[in-house]
mmCIF file of C-alpha atoms and ligand atoms in Angstrom:
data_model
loop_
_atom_site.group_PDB
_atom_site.id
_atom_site.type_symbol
_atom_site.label_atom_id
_atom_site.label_comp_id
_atom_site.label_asym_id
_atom_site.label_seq_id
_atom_site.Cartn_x
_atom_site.Cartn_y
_atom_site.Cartn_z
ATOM 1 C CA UNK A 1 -48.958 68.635 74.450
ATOM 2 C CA UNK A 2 -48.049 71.531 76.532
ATOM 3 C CA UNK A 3 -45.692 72.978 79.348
ATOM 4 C CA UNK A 4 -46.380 72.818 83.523
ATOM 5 C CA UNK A 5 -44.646 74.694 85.568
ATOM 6 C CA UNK A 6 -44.753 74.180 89.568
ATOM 7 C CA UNK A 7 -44.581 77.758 90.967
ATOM 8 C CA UNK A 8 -43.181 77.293 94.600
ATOM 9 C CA UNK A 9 -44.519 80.044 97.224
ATOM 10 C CA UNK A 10 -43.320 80.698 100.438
ATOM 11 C CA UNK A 11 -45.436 82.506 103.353
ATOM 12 C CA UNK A 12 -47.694 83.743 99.919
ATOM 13 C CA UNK A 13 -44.756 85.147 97.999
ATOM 14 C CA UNK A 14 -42.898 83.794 95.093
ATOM 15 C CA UNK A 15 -38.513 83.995 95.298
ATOM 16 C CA UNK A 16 -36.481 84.802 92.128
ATOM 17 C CA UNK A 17 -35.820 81.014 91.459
ATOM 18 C CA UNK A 18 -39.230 80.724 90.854
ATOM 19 C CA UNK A 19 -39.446 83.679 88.061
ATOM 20 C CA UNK A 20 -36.816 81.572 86.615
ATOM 21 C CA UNK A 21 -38.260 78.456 86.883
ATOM 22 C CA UNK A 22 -41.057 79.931 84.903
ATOM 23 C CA UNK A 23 -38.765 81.793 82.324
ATOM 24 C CA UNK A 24 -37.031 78.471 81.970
ATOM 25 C CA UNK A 25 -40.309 76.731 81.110
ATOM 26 C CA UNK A 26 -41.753 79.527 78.945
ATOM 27 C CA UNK A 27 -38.402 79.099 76.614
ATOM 28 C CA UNK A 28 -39.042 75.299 76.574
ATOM 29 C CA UNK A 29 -42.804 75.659 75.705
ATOM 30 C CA UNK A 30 -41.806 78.332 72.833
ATOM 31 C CA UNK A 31 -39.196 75.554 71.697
ATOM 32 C CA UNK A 32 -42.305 73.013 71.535
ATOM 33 C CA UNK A 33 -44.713 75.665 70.070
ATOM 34 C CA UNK A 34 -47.158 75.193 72.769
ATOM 35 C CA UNK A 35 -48.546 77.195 76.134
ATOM 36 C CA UNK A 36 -47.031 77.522 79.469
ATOM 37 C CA UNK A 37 -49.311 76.609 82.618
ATOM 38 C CA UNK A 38 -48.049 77.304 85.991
ATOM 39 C CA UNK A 39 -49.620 75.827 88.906
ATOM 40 C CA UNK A 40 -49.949 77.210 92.270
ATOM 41 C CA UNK A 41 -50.577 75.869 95.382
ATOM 42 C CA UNK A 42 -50.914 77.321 98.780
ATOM 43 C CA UNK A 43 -52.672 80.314 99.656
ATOM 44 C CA UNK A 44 -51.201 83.168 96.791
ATOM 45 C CA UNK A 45 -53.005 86.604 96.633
ATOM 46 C CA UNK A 46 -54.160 86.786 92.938
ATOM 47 C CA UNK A 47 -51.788 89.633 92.665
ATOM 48 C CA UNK A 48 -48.877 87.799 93.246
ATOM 49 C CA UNK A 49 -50.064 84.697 90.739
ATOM 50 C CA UNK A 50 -50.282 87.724 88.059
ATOM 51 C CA UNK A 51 -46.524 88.351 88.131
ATOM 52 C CA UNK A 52 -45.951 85.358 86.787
ATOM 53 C CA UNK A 53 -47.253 86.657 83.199
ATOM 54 C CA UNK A 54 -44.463 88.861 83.613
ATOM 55 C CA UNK A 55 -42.443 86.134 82.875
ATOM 56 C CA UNK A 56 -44.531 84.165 80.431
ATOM 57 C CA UNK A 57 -47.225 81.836 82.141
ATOM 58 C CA UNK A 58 -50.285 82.223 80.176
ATOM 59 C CA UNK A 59 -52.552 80.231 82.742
ATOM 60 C CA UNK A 60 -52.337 79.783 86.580
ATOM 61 C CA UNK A 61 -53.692 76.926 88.349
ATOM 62 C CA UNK A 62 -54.633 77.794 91.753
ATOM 63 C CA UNK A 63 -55.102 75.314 94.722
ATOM 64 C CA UNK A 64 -55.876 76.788 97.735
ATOM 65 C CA UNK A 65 -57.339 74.640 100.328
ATOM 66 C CA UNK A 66 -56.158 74.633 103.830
ATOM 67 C CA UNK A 67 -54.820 71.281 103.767
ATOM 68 C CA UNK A 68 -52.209 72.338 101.074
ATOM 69 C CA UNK A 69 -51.586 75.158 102.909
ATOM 70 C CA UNK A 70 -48.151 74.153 104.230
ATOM 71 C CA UNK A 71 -45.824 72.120 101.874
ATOM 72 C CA UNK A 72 -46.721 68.490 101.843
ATOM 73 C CA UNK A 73 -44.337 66.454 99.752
ATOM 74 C CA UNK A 74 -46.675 63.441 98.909
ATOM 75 C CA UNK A 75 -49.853 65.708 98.505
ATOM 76 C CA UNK A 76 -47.914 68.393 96.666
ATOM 77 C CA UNK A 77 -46.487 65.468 93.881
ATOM 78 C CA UNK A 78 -50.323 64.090 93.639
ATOM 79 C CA UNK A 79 -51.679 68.015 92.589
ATOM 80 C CA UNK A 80 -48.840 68.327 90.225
ATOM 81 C CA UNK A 81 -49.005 65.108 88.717
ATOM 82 C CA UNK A 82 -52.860 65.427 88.303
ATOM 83 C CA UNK A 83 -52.407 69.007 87.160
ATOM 84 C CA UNK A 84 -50.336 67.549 84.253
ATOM 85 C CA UNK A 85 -52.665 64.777 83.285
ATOM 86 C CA UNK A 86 -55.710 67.413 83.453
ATOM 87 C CA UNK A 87 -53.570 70.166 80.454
ATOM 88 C CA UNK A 88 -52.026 66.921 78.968
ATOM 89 C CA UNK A 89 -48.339 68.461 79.640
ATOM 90 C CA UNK A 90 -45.789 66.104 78.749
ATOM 91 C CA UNK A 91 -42.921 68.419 80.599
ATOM 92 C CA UNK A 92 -42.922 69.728 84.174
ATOM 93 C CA UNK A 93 -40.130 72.069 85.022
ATOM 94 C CA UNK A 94 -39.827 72.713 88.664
ATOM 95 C CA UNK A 95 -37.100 74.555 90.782
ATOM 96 C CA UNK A 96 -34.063 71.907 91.786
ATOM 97 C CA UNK A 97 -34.740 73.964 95.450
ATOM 98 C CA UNK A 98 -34.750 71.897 98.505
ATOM 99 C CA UNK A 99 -38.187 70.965 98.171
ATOM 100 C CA UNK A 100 -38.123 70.874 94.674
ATOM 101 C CA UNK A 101 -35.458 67.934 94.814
ATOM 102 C CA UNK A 102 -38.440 66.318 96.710
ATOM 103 C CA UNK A 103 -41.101 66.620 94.755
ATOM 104 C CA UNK A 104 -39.380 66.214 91.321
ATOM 105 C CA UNK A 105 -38.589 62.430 91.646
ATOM 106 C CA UNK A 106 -42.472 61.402 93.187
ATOM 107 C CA UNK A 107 -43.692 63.733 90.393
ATOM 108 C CA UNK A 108 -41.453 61.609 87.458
ATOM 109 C CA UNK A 109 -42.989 58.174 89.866
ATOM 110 C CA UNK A 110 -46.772 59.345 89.206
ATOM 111 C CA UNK A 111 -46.283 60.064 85.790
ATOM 112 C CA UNK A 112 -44.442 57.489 84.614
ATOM 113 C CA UNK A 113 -41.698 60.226 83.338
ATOM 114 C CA UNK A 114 -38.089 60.556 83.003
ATOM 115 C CA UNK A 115 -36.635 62.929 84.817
ATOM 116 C CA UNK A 116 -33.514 65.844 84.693
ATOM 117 C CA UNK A 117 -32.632 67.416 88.283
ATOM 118 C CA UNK A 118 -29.804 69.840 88.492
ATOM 119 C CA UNK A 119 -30.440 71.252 84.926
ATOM 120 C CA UNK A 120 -27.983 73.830 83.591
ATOM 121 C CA UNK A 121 -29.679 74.087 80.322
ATOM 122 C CA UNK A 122 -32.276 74.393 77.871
ATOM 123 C CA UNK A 123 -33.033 70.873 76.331
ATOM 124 C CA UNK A 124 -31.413 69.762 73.436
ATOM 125 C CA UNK A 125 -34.333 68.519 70.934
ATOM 126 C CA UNK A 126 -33.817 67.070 67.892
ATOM 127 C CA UNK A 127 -36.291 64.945 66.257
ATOM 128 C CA UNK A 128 -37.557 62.676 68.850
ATOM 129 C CA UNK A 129 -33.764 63.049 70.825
ATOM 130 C CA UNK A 130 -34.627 65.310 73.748
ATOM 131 C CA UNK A 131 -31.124 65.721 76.342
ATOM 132 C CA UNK A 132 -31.117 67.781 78.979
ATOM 133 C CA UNK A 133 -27.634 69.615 80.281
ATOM 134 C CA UNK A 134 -27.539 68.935 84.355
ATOM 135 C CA UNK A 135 -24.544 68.416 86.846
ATOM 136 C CA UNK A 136 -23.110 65.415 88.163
ATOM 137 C CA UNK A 137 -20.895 64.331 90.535
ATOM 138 C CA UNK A 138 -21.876 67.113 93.666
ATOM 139 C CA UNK A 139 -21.412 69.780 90.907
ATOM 140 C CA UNK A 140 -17.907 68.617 89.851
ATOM 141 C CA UNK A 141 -19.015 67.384 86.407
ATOM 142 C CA UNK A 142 -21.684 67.727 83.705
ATOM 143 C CA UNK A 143 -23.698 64.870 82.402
ATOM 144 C CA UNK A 144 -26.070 64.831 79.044
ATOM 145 C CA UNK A 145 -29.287 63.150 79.909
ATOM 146 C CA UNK A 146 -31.391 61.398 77.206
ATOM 147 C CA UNK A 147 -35.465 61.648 78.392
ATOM 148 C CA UNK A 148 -36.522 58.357 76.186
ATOM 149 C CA UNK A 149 -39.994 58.901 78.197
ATOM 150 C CA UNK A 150 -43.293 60.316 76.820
ATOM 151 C CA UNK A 151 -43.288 62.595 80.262
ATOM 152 C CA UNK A 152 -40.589 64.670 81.157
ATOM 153 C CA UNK A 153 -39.612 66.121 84.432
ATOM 154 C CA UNK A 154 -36.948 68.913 84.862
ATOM 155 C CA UNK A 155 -35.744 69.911 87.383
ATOM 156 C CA UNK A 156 -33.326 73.658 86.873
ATOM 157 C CA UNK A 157 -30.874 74.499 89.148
ATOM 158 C CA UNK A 158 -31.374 78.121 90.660
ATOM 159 C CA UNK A 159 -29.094 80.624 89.212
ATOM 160 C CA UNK A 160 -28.514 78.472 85.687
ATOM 161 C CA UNK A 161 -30.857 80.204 83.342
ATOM 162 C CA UNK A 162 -31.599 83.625 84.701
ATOM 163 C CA UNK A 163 -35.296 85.487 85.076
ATOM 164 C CA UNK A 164 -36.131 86.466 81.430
ATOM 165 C CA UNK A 165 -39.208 88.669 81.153
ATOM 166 C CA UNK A 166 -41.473 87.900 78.497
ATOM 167 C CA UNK A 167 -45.159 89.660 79.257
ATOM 168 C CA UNK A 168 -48.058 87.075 78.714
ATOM 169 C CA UNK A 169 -51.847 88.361 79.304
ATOM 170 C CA UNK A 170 -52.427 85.578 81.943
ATOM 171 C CA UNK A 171 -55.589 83.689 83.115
ATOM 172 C CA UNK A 172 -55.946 82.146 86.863
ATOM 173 C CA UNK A 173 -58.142 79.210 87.376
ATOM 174 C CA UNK A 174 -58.814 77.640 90.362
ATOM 175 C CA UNK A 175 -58.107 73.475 90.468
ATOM 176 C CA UNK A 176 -59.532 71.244 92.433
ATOM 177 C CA UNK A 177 -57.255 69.215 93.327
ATOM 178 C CA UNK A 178 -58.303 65.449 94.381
ATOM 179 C CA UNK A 179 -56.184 64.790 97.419
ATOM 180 C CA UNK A 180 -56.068 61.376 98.760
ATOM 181 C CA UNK A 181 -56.385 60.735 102.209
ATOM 182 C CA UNK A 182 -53.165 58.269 101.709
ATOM 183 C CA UNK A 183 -51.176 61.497 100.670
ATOM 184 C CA UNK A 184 -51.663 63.511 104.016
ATOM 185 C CA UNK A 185 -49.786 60.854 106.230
ATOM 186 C CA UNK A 186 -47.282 63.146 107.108
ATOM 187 C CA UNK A 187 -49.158 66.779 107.533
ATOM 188 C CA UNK A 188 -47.138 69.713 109.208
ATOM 189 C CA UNK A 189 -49.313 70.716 111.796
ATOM 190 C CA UNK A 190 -47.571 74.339 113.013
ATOM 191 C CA UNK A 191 -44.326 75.773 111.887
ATOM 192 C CA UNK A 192 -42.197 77.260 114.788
ATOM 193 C CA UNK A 193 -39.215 79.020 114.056
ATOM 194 C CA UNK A 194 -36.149 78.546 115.716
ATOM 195 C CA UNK A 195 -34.781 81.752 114.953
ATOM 196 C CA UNK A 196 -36.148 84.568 112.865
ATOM 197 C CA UNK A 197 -32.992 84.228 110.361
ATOM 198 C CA UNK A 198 -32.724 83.655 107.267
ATOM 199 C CA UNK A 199 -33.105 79.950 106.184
ATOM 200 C CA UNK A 200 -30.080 78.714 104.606
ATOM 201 C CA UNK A 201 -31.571 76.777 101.592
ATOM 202 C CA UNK A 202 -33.847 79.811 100.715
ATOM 203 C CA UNK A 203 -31.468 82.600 100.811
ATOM 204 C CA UNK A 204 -30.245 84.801 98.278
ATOM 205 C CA UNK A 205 -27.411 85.985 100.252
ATOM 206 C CA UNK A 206 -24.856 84.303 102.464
ATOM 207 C CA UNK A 207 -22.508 84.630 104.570
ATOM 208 C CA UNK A 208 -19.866 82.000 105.422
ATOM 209 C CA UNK A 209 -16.992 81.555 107.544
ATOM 210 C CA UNK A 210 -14.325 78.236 108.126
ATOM 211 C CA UNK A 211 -11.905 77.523 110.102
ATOM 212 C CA UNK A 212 -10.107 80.479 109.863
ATOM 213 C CA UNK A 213 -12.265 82.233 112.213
ATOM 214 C CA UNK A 214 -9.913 80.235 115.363
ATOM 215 C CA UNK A 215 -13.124 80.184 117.662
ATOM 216 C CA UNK A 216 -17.048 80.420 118.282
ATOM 217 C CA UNK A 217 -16.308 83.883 119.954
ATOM 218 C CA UNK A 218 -15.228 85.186 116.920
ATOM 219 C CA UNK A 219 -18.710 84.669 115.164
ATOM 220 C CA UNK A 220 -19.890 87.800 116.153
ATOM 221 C CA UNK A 221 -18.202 89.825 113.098
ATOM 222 C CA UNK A 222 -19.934 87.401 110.647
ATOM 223 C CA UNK A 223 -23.527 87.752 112.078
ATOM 224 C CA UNK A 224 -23.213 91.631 112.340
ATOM 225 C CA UNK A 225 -22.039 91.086 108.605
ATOM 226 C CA UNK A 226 -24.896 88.998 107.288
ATOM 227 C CA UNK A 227 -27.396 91.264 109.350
ATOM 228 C CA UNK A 228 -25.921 93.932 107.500
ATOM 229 C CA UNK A 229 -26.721 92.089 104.253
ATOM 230 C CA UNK A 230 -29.627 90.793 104.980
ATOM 231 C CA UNK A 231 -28.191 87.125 104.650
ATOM 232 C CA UNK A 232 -28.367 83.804 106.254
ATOM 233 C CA UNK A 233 -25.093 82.582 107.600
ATOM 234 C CA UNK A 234 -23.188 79.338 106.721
ATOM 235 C CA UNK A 235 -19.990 77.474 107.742
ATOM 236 C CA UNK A 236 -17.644 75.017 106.324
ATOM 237 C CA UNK A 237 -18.016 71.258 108.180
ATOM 238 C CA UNK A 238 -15.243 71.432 110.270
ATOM 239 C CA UNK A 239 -16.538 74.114 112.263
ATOM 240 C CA UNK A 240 -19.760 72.574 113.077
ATOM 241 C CA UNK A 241 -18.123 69.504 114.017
ATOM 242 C CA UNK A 242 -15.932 71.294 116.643
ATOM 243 C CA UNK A 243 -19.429 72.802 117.797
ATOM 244 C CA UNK A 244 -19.042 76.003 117.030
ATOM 245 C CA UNK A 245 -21.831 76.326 114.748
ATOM 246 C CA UNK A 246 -25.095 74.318 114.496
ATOM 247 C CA UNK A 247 -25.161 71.364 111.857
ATOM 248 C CA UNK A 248 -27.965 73.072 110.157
ATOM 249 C CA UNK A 249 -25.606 75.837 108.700
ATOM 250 C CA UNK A 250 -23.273 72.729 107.576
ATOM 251 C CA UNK A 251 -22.673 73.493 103.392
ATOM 252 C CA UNK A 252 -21.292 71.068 101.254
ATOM 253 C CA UNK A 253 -20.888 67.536 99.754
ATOM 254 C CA UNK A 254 -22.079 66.315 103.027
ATOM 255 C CA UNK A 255 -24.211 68.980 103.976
ATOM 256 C CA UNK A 256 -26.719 71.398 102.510
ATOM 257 C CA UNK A 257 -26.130 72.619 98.825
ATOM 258 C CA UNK A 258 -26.990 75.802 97.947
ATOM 259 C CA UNK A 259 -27.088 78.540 95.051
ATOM 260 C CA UNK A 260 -27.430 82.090 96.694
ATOM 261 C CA UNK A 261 -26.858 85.264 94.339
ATOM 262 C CA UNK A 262 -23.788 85.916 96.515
ATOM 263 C CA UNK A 263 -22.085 83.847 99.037
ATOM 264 C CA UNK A 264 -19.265 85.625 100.711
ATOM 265 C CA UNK A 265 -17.028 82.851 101.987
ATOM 266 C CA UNK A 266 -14.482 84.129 104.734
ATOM 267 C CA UNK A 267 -11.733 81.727 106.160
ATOM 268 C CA UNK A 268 -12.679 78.847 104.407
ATOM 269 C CA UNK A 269 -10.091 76.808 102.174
ATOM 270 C CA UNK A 270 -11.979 75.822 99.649
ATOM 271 C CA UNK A 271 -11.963 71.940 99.641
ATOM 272 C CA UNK A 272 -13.720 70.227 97.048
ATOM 273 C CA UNK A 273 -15.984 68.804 99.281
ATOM 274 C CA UNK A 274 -17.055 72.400 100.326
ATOM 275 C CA UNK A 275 -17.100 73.991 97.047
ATOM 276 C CA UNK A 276 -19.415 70.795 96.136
ATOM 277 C CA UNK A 277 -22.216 72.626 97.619
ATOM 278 C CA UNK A 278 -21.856 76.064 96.941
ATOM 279 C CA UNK A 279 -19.995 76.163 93.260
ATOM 280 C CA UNK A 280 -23.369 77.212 91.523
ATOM 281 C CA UNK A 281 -23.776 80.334 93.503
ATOM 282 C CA UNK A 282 -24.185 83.233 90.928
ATOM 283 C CA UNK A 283 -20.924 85.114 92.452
ATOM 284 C CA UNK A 284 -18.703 84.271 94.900
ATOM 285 C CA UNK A 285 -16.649 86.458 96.867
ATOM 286 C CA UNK A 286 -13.672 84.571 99.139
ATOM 287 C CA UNK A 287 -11.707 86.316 102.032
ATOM 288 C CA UNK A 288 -8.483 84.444 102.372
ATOM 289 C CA UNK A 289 -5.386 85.554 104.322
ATOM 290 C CA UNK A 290 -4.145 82.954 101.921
ATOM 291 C CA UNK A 291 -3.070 84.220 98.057
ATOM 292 C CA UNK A 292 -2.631 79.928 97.467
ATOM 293 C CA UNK A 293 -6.252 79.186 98.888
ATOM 294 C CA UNK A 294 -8.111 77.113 96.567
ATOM 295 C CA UNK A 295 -11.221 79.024 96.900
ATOM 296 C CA UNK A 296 -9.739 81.942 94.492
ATOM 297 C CA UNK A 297 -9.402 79.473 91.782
ATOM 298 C CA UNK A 298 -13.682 79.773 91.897
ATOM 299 C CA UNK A 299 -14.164 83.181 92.910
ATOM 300 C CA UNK A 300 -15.532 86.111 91.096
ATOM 301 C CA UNK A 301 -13.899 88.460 93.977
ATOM 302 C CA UNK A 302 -11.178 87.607 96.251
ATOM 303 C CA UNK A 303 -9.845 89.855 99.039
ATOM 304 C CA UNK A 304 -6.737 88.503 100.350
ATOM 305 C CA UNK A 305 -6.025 89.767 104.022
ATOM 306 C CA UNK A 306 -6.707 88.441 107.595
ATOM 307 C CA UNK A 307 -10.268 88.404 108.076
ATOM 308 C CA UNK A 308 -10.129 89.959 111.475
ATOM 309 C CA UNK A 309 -8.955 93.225 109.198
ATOM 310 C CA UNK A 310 -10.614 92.978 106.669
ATOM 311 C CA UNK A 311 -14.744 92.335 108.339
ATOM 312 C CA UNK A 312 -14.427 94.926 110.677
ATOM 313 C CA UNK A 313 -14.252 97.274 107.958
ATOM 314 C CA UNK A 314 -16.521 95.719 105.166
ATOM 315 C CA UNK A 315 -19.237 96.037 108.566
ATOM 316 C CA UNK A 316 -17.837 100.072 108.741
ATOM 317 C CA UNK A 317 -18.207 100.577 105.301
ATOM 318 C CA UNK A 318 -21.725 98.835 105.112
ATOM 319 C CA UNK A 319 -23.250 100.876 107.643
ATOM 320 C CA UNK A 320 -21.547 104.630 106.548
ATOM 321 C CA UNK A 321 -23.865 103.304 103.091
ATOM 322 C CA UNK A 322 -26.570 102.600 104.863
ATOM 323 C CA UNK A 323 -26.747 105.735 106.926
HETATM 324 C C1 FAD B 401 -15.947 62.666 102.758
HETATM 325 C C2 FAD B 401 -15.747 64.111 103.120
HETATM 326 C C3 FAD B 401 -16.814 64.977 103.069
HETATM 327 C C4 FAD B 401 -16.654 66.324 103.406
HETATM 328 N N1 FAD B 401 -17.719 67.173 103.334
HETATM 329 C C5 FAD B 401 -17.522 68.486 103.569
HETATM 330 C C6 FAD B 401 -18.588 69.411 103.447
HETATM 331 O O1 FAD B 401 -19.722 69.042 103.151
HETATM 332 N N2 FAD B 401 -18.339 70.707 103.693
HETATM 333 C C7 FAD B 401 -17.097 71.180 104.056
HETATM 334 O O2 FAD B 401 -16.948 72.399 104.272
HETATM 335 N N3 FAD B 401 -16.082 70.322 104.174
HETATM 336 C C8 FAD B 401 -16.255 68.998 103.967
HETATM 337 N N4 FAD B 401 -15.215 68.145 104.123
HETATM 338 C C9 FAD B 401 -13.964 68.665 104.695
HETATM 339 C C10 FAD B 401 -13.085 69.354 103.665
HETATM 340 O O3 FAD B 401 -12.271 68.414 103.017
HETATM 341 C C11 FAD B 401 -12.187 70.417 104.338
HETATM 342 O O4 FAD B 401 -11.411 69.775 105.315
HETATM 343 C C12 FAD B 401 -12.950 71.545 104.976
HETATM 344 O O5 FAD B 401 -13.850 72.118 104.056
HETATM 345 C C13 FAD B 401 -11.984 72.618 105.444
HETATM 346 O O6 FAD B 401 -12.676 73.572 106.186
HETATM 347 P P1 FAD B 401 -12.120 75.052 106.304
HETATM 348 O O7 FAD B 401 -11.844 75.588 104.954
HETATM 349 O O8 FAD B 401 -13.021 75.796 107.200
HETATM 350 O O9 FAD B 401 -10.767 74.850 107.128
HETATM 351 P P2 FAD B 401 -9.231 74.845 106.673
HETATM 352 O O10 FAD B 401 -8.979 73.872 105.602
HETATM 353 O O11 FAD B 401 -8.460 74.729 107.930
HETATM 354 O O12 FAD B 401 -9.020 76.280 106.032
HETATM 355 C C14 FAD B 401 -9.012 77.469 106.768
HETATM 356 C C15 FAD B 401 -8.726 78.605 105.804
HETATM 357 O O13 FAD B 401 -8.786 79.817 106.503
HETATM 358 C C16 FAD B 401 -7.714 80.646 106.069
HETATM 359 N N5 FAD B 401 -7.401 81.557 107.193
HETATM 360 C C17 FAD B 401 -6.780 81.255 108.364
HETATM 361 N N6 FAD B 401 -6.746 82.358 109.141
HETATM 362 C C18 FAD B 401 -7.337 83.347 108.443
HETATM 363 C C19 FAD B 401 -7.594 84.717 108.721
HETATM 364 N N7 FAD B 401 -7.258 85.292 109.894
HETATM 365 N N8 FAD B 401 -8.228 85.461 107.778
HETATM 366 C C20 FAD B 401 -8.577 84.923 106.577
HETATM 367 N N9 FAD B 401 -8.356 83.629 106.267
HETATM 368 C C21 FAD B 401 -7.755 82.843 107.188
HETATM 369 C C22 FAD B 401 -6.566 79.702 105.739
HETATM 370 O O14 FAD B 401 -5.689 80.300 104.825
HETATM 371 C C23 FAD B 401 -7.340 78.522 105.144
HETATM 372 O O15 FAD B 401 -7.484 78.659 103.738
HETATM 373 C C24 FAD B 401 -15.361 66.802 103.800
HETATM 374 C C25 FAD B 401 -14.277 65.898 103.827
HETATM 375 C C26 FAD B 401 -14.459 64.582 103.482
HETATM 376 C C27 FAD B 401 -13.273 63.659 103.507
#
């Protein structure tokens, strides 16, 4: 019986959520008195595998073959799954990221395991009872999950537990993973950037503006902003409907959820639907001309004033620090 963790890289480098994914998993494996493995795959300098000792992964599984070398849902699942079976862990904790929602249900599939996604907290284990805290509903409730199964798949929302450090001397293997030729159906090929912004579902910061901006012409303030930042930019569904921003920066129940560190949300209401898929952000700052918006009911910071005021000089202020 032990603990897997899937460690999720991007270009080589692993985000916060994954630290946390690991410190998540490290507190579960201490509740089972038993080790933490993390597995890698994808091509991770051996530098970058060692941070996650920092955080308390004992061993590393490393697969790095240039098939795997880009994310491949199916493929990825398979490595995990078989990664399990090889240290006989009966729990995988994985990030509920965007691919992580993927991979977590094919994973739970292969292994014949129950699973958690959009955990908020450690499991509940009492004798044979094991529940899981996740949310429900888009975010709008909580619901207590039972895991009856002999495997166990959890999936933790970013920003719920928090990076705890917790130093572990750490070992790397490499795995050899047995890929299928049934699992590379669908292989990305090349990755091409549209832009060289931030991408939405990865970002830490973000910057968001609704309806309250009047026009697309106006969208310069909030890109100058998130440059600024160093953020990705998002918009409430209205405004991509009228066009004036590209579905892809769409957040909410009907569009992408997210969980930045900080999303700065300027003109926007704050409709349940919205707040659906940003409410789990770690803080949330809302510029409202409006003291009644619904957004301050959810904010950690509210500025109320008229946005064309009020971004103008949050851009001033940003660059005096800068300089
Ligand atoms: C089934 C369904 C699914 C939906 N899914 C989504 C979804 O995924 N995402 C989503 O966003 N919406 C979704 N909606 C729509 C949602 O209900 C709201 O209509 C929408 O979020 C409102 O967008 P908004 O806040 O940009 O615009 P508005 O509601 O028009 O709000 C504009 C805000 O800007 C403020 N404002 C105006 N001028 C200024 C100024 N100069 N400076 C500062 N503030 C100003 C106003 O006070 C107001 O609060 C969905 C609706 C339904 C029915």
């Amino acid at each position: 019986m032990s603990v897997l963790v899937y460690v999720e890289q991007a270009e080589g480098k692993f985000k916060k959520s994954v630290f946390e994914a690991v410190s998540y998993a490290k507190a579960i494996a201490d509740q089972q008195s038993t080790n933490l493995t993390a597995i890698s795959i994808g091509n991770v300098a051996e530098e970058e595998l060692k941070e996650l000792g920092k955080y308390g992964a004992s061993k590393i599984l490393n697969v790095s073959v240039d098939q795997l070398k880009t994310f491949v849902n199916q493929a990825y699942a398979s490595v995990i799954a078989s990664a399990a079976e090889k240290e006989s862990a009966d729990i995988v904790v994985l990030s509920n990221s965007f691919s992580g929602k993927g991979l977590a249900p094919r994973i739970a599939v292969k292994l014949k395991a129950g699973l958690a996604d959009g955990a908020v907290g450690l499991p509940k284990i009492d004798g044979s009872k094991f529940e899981v805290k996740k949310t429900a509903f888009s975010g709008k409730a909580f619901a207590i999950t039972e895991l009856t199964s002999a495997n166990k798949i959890i999936a933790l929302n970013p920003n719920a537990f928090g990076v705890k450090e917790n130093h572990t001397d750490v070992v790397i293997e490499n795995f050899a993973a047995d890929i299928k030729q049934s699992d590379l159906g669908t292989v990305i090929k090349d990755i091409v950037r549209a832009t060289d912004k931030i991408s939405l579902p990865d970002a830490e910061l973000v910057v968001s503006a609704g309806r309250g901006l009047k026009g697309p012409e106006n969208w310069g303030m909030i890109e100058e902003l998130a440059n600024l930042l160093g953020a990705a930019t998002a918009c409430s569904k209205p405004v991509s409907d009228a066009d004036w921003r590209p579905h892809s920066e769409h957040v909410g129940q009907t569009g992408i959820s997210i969980s930045p560190n900080l999303y700065i949300a300027i003109g926007i209401s704050g409709a349940i639907q919205h707040l659906a898929g940003v409410s789990s952000s770690k803080v949330i700052v809302v510029i409202n001309k409006d003291p009644e918006a619904p957004f301050f009911k959810v904010a950690d910071y509210g500025i109320v004033g008229d946005a064309f005021e009020v971004i103008p000089k949050l851009i001033e202020a940003l660059k005096a620090h800068k300089a």
